[in-house]
Short mmCIF file of C-alpha atoms in Angstrom, two decimals:
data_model
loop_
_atom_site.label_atom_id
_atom_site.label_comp_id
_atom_site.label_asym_id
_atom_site.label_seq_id
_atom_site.Cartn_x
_atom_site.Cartn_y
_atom_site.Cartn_z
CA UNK A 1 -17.92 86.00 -114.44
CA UNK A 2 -14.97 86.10 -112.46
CA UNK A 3 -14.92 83.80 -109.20
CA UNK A 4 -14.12 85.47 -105.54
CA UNK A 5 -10.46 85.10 -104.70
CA UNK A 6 -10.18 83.14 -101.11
CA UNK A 7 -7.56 84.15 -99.12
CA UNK A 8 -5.09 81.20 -98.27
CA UNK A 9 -5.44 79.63 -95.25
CA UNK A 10 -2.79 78.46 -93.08
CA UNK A 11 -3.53 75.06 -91.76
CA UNK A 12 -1.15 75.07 -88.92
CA UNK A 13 -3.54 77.11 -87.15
CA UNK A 14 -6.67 75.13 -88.47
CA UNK A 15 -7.79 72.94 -85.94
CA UNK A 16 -11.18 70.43 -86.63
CA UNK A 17 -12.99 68.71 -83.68
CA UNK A 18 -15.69 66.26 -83.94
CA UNK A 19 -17.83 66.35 -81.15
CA UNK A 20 -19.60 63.31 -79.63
CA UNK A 21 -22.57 63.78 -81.62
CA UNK A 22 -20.53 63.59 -84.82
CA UNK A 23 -20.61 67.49 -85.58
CA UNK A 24 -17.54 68.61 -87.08
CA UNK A 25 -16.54 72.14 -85.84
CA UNK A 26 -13.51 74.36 -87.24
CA UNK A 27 -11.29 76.48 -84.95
CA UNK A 28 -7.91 79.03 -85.06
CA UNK A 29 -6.25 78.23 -82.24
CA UNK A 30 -2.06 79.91 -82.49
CA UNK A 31 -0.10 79.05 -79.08
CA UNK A 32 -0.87 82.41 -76.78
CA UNK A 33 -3.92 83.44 -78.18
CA UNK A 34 -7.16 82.05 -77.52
CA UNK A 35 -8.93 79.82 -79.48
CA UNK A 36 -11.71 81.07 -81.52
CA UNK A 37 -14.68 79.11 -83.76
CA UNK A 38 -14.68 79.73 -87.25
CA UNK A 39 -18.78 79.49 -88.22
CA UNK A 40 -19.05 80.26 -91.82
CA UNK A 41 -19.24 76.75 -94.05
CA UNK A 42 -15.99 75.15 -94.79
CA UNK A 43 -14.58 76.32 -98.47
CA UNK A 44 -16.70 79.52 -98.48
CA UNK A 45 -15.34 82.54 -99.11
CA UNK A 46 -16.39 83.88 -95.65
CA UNK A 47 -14.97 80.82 -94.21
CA UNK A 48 -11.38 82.10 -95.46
CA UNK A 49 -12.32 85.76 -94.34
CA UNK A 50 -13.16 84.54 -90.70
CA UNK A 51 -10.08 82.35 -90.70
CA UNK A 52 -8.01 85.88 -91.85
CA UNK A 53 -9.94 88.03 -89.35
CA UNK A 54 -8.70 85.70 -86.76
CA UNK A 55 -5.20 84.92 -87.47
CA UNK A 56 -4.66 89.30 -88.15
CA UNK A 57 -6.26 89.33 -84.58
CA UNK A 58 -9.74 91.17 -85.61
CA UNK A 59 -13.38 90.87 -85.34
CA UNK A 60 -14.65 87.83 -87.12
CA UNK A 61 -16.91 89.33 -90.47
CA UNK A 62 -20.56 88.62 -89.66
CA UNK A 63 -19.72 87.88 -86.05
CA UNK A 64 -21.36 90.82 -83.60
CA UNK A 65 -19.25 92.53 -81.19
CA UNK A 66 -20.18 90.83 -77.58
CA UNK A 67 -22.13 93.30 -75.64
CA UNK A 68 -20.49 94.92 -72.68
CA UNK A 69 -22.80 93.84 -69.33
CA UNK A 70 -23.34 96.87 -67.33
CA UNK A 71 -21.60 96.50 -63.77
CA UNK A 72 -23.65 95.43 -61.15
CA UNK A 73 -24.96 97.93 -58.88
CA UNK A 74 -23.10 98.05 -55.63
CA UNK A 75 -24.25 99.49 -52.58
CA UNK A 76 -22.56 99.49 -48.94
CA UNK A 77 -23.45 97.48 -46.40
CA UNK A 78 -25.61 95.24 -49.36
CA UNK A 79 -24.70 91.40 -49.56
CA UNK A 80 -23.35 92.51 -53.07
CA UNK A 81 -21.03 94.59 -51.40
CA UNK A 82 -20.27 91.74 -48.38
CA UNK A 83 -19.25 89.60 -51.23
CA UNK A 84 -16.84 91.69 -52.88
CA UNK A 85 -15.27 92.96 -49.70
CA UNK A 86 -14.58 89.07 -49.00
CA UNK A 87 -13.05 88.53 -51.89
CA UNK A 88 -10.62 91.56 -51.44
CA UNK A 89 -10.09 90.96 -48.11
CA UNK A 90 -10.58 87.65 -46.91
CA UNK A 91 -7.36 85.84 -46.22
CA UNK A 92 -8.99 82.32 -46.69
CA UNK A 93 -10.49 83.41 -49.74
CA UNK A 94 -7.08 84.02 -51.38
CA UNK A 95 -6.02 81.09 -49.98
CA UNK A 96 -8.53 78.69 -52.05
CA UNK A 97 -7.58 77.22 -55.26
CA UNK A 98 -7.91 78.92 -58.28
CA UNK A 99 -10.89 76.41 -59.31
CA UNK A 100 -12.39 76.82 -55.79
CA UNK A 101 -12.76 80.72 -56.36
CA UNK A 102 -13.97 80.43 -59.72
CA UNK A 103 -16.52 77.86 -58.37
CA UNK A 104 -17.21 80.05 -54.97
CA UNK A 105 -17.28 83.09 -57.33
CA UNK A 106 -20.15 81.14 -59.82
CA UNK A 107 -22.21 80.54 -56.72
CA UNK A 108 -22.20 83.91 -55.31
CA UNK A 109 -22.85 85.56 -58.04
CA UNK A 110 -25.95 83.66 -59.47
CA UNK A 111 -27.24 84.59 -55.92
CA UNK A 112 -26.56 88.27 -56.01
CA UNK A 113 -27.90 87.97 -59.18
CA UNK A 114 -31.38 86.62 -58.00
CA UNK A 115 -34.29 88.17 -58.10
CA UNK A 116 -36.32 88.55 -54.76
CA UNK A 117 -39.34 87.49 -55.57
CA UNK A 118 -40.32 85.75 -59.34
CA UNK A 119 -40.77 88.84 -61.72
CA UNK A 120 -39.61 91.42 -59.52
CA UNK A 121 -36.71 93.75 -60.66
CA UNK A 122 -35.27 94.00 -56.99
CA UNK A 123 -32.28 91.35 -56.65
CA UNK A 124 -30.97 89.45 -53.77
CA UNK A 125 -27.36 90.62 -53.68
CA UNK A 126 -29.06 94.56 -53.28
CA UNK A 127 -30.45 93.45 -49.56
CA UNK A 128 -28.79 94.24 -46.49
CA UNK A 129 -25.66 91.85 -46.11
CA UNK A 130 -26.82 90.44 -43.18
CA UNK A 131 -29.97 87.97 -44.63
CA UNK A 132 -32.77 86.61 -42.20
CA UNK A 133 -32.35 83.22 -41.50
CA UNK A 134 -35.47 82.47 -43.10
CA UNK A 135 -34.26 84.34 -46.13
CA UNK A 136 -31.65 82.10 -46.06
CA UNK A 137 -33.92 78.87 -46.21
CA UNK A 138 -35.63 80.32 -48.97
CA UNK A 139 -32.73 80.64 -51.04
CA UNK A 140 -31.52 77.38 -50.17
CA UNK A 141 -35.19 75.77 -51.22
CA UNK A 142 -35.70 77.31 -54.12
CA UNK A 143 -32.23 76.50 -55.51
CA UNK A 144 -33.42 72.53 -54.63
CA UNK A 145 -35.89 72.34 -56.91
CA UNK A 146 -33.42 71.99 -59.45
CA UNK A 147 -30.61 70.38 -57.62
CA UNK A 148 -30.16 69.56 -53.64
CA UNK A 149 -26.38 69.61 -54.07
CA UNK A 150 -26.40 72.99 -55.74
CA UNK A 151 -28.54 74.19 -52.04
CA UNK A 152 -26.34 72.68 -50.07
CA UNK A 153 -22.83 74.36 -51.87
CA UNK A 154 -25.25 77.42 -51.53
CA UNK A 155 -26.03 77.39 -48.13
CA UNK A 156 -22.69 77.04 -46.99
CA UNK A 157 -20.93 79.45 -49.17
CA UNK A 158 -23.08 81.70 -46.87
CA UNK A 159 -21.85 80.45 -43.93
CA UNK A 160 -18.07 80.99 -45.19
CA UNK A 161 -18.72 84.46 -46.14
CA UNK A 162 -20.82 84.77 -42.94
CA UNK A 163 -17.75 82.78 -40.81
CA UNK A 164 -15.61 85.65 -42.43
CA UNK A 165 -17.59 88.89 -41.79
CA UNK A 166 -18.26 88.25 -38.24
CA UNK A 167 -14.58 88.10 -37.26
CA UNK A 168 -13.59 91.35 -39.20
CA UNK A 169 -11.37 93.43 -37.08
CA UNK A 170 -11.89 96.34 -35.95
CA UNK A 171 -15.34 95.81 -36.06
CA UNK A 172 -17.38 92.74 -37.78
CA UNK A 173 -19.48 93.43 -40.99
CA UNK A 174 -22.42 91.42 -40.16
CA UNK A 175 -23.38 90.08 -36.29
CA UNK A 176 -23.88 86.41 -36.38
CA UNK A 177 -23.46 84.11 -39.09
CA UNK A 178 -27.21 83.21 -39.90
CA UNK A 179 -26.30 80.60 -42.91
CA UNK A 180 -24.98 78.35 -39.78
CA UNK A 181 -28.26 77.14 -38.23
CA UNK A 182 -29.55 76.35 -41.71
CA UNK A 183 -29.65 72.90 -41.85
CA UNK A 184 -28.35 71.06 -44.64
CA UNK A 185 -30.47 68.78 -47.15
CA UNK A 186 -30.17 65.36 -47.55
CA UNK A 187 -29.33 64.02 -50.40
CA UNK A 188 -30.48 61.40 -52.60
CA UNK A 189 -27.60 58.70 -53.08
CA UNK A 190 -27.01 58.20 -56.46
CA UNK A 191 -23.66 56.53 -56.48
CA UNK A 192 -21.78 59.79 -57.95
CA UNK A 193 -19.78 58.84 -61.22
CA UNK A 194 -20.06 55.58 -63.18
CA UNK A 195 -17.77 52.67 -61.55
CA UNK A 196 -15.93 50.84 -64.84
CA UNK A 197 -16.16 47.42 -64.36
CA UNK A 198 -13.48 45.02 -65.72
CA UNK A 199 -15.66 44.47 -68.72
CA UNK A 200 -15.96 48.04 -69.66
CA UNK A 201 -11.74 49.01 -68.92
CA UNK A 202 -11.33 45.41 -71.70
CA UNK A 203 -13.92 47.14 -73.96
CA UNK A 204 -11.87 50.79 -73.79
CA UNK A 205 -8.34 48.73 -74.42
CA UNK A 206 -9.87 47.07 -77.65
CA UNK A 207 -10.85 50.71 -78.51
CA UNK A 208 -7.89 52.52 -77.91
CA UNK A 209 -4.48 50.00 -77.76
CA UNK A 210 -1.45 50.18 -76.24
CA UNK A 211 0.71 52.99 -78.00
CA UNK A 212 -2.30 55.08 -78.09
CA UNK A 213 -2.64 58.46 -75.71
CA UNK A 214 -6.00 57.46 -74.51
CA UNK A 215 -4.45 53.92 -73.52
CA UNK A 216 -1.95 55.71 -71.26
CA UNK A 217 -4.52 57.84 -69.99
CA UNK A 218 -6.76 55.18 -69.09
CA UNK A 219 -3.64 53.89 -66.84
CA UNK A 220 -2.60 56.55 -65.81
CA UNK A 221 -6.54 57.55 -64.35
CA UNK A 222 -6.51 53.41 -63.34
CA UNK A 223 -2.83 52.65 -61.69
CA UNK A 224 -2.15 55.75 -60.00
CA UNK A 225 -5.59 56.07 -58.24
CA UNK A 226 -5.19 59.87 -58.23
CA UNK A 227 -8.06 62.88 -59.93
CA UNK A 228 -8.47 64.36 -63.35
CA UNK A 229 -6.24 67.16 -61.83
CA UNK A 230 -3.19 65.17 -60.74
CA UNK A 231 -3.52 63.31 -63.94
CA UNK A 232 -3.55 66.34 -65.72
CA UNK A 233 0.24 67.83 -64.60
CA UNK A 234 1.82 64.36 -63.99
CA UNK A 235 5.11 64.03 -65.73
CA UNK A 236 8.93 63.06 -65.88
CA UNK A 237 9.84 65.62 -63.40
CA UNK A 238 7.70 63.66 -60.71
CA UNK A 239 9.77 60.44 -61.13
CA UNK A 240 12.13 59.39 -58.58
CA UNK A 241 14.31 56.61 -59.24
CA UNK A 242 14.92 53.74 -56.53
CA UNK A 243 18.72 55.42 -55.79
CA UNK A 244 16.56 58.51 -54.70
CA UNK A 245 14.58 56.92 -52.63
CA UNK A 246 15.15 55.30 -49.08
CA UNK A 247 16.28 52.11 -48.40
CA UNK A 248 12.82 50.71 -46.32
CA UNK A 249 10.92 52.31 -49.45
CA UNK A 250 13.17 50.16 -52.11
CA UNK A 251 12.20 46.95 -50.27
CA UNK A 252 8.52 47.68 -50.55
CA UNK A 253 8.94 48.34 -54.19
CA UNK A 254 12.30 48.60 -56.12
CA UNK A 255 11.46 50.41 -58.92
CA UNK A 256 10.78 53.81 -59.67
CA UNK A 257 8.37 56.10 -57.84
CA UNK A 258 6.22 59.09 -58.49
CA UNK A 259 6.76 62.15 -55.70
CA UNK A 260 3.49 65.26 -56.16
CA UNK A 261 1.58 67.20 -54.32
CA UNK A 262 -2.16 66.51 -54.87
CA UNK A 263 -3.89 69.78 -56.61
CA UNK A 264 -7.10 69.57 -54.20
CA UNK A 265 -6.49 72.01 -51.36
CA UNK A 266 -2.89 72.45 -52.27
CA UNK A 267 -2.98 75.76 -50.54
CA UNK A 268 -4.76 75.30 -47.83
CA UNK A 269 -4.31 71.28 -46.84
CA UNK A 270 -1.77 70.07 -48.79
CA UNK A 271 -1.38 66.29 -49.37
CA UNK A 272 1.83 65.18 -50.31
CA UNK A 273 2.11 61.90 -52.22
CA UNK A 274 4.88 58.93 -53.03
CA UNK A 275 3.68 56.10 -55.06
CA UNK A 276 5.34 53.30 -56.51
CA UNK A 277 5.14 53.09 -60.65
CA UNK A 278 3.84 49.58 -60.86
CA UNK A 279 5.22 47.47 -63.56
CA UNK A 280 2.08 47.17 -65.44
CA UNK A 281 2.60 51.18 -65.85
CA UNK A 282 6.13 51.17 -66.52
CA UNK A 283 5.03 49.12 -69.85
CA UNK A 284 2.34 51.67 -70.87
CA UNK A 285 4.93 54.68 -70.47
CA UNK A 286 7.68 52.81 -72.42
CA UNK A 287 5.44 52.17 -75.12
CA UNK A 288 3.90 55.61 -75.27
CA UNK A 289 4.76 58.96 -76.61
CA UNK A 290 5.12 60.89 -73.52
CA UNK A 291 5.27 64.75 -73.51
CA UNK A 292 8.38 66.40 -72.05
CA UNK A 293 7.32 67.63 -68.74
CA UNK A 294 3.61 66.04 -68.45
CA UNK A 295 3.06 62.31 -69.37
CA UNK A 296 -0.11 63.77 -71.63
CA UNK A 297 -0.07 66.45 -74.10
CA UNK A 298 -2.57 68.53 -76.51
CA UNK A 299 -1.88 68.17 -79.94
CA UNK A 300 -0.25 71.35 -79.72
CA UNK A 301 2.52 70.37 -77.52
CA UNK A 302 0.47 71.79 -74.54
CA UNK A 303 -0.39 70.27 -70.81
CA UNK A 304 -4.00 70.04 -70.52
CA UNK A 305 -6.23 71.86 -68.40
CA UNK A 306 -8.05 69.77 -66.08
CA UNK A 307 -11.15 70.67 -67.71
CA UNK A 308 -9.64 69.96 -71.14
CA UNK A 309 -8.34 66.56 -70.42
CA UNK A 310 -11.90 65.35 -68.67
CA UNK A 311 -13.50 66.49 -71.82
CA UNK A 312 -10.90 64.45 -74.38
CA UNK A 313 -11.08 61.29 -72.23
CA UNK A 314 -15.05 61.82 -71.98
CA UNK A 315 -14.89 61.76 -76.06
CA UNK A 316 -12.65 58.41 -75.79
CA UNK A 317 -15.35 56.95 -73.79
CA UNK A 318 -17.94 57.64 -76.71
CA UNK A 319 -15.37 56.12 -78.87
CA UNK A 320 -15.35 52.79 -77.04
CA UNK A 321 -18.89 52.99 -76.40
CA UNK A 322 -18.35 52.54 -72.31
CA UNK A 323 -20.50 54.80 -70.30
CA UNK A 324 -17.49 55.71 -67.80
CA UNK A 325 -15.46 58.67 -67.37
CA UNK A 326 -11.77 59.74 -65.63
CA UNK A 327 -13.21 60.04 -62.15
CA UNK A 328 -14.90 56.43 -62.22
CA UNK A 329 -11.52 54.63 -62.98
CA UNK A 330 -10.31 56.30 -59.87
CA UNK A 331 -13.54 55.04 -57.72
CA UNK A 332 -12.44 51.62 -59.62
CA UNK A 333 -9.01 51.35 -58.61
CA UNK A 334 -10.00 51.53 -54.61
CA UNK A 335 -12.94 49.27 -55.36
CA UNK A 336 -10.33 46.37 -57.01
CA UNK A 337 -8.13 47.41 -53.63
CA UNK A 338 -10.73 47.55 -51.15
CA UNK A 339 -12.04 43.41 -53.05
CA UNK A 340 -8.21 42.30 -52.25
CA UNK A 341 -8.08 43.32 -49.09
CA UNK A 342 -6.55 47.18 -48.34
CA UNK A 343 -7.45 48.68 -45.34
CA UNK A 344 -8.92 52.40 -44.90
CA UNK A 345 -5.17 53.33 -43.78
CA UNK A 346 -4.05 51.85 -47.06
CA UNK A 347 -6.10 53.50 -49.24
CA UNK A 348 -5.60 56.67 -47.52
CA UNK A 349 -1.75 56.43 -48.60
CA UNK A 350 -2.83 55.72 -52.05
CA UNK A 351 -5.41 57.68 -52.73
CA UNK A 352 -4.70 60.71 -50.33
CA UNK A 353 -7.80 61.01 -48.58
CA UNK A 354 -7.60 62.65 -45.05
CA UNK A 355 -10.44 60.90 -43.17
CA UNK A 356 -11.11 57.32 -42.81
CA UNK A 357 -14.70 57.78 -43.38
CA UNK A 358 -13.98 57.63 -47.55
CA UNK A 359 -12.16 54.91 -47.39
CA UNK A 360 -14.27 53.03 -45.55
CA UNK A 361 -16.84 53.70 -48.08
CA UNK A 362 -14.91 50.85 -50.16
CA UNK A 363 -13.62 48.71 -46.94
CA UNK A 364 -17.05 48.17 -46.06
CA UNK A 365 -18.64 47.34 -49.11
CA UNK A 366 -16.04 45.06 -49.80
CA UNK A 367 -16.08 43.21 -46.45
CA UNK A 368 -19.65 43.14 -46.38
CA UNK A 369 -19.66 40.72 -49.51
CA UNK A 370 -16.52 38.97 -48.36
CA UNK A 371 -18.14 38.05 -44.77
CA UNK A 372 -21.42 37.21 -46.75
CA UNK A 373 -19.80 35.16 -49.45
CA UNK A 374 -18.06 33.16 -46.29
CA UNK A 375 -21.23 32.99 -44.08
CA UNK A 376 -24.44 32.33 -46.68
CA UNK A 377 -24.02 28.52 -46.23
CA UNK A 378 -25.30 29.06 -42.65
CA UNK A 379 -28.81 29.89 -43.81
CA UNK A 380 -29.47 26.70 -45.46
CA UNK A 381 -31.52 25.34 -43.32
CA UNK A 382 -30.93 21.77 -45.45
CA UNK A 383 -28.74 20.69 -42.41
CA UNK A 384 -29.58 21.08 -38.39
CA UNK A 385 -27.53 20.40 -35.37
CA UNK A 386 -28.12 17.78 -32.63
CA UNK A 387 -27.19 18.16 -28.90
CA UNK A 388 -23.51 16.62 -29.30
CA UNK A 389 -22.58 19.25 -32.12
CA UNK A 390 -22.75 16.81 -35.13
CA UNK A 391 -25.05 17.79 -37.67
CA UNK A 392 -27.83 15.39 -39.28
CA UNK A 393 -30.18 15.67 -41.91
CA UNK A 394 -33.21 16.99 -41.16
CA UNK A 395 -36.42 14.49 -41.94
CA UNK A 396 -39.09 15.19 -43.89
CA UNK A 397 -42.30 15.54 -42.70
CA UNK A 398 -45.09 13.79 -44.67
CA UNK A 399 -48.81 14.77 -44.49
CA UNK A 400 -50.82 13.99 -41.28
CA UNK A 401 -52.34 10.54 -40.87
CA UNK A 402 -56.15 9.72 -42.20
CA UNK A 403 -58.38 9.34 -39.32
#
């Protein structure tokens, strides 16, 4: 019997994973294409096919061709059609970042995509554009039972699109924006992402040493204070050495110094950024492979997406058994600054916050347990105070005398 001939594979393009349950899962990925699962069992004959099918650019064998969704039914004057309008039109829209519209898009469309009423085959986005207030509160309530922040990103994704088509020239879309007197819900304070304590950073170093990418991530995330995004495009082109700098900024610090603009609301708010490269950084990038533009690179010679990098780091994490992740090292760094003594102002510059109300989410927590740690020995009540300001020792009562 003569055995099936495999087709050879090409192993520059094979690419395994092993995800954080300990699944290993087999992928073509080829710089410019995208990157596409191979299913079939490893060694099989319709393993090699798949792997073929892929790199010739065709169907996978066994793999259905994806179903084409039918286009949603637009109608004018229909929220549906509100939405779209403001995406073609609206100036702010275009304005957003990238991952804003793709996140504004996501919410919009769920609720176009919403049935009325449970079980009925009328949706929300075929209404008139203009939606009741108490439609509105509806939406907003029924979207909290399975998460208050997803109601409240709901809610005022109206209002934007509301804010937008009442202001349309020559003649507004819709006449008042009824998302705006929808109140808000409260929500339950969790914390947001995991803090890393001390412990847990020691714990991830043992893991991963120095000379390893996730130990330059880790400082990276830690001694820059800056967001999975920033992280993610950081490089050698944002360096600026201490002859480029000025003379008041070479005193403060007088090595080098990193010069980016922060990705969040770089369109619309930019926040422009110079930080100082402390030293304990400078000795993680001289002993680390660094990419040529971006400090962190795919295996594939690639910069990361932001998505992409929060997902390797998150597998890191697994690997040092520490329950943090990339945005918690951030929320660590301003907690260690806050506990020596920064000001809001200070962490502003670091971090690039706007307002003074997040920083003083760190200030004042950490002067709440400074002042306490310096004022606790005033509630022993071990020692009182006489009339001339000298305390004595207070005397201790026995029991009553017998009659």
């Amino acid at each position: 019997m003569t055995e099936a001939v495999m087709p050879p594979l090409d192993c520059r393009y094979l690419y395994k994973d092993t995800d954080r349950h300990g699944n290993d899962r087999y992928y073509f990925r080829k710089r410019g294409q995208p990157k596409i699962r191979i299913r079939a069992e490893p060694g099989t004959v319709e393993f090699h096919q798949q792997f073929a099918a892929a790199l010739a650019g065709q169907p996978l064998p066994g793999s259905p061709a994806p179903a084409r969704p039918l286009a949603p039914r637009v109608v004018v004057n229909s929220l549906r059609w509100l939405v779209e309008e403001y995406y073609r039109r609206s100036q702010e829209f275009r304005a957003y970042d990238e991952s804003t519209q793709k996140v504004r898009r996501a919410i919009l469309r769920l609720l176009c995509d919403e049935p009325m009423r449970e079980g009925s085959p009328d949706l929300i986005g075929e209404m008139h554009c203009e939606l009741p207030e108490e439609v509105v509160i509806k939406l907003r309530d029924r979207k909290a039972l399975t998460s208050v922040d997803s109601a409240n990103m709901r809610v005022k994704a109206l209002r934007q699109l509301y804010k937008w088509a009442v202001k349309v020239q020559p003649k507004p879309l819709v006449t008042r924006n009824t998302a705006k007197a929808v109140e808000l819900l409260e929500r339950i304070e969790t914390g947001g992402h995991h803090t890393w304590t001390i412990e847990e950073i020691q714990q991830f170093k043992r893991r991963h040493p120095i000379g390893t990418k996730a130990y330059l991530a880790l400082n990276l995330f830690l001694l820059t204070g800056q967001r999975l995004s920033d992280v993610a495009r950081l490089g050698k082109q944002h360096i600026r050495r201490p002859e480029h700098v000025s003379e008041e900024m070479r005193r403060a610090h007088p090595g080098r110094w990193l010069a980016f603009r922060q990705q969040k609301n770089r369109r619309r708010s930019p926040v422009d950024l110079v930080i100082p490269i402390l030293p304990e950084l400078e000795e993680v990038l001289a002993a680390s492979t660094c990419g040529d533009l971006n400090f962190l690179e795919t295996e594939f010679g690639q910069p990361y997406t932001t998505k992409g990098l929060g997902n390797w780091f998150g597998d890191r994490c697994v690997e040092a058994g520490v329950p943090g992740r990339a945005h918690g090292l951030r929320k660590a760094g301003a907690t260690i600054a806050a506990e020596r003594g920064a000001t809001p102002h200070q962490l502003m510059a670091i971090f690039g916050w706007k307002t003074l109300q997040q920083a003083e989410l760190y200030t004042k927590k950490a002067n709440q347990q400074r002042i306490a740690g310096s004022a606790m020995n005033l509630v022993w009540f071990g020692q009182t105070v006489n009339e001339g300001g000298k305390p004595k020792k207070a005397k201790r009562r026995g029991p009553p005398a017998q009659m």
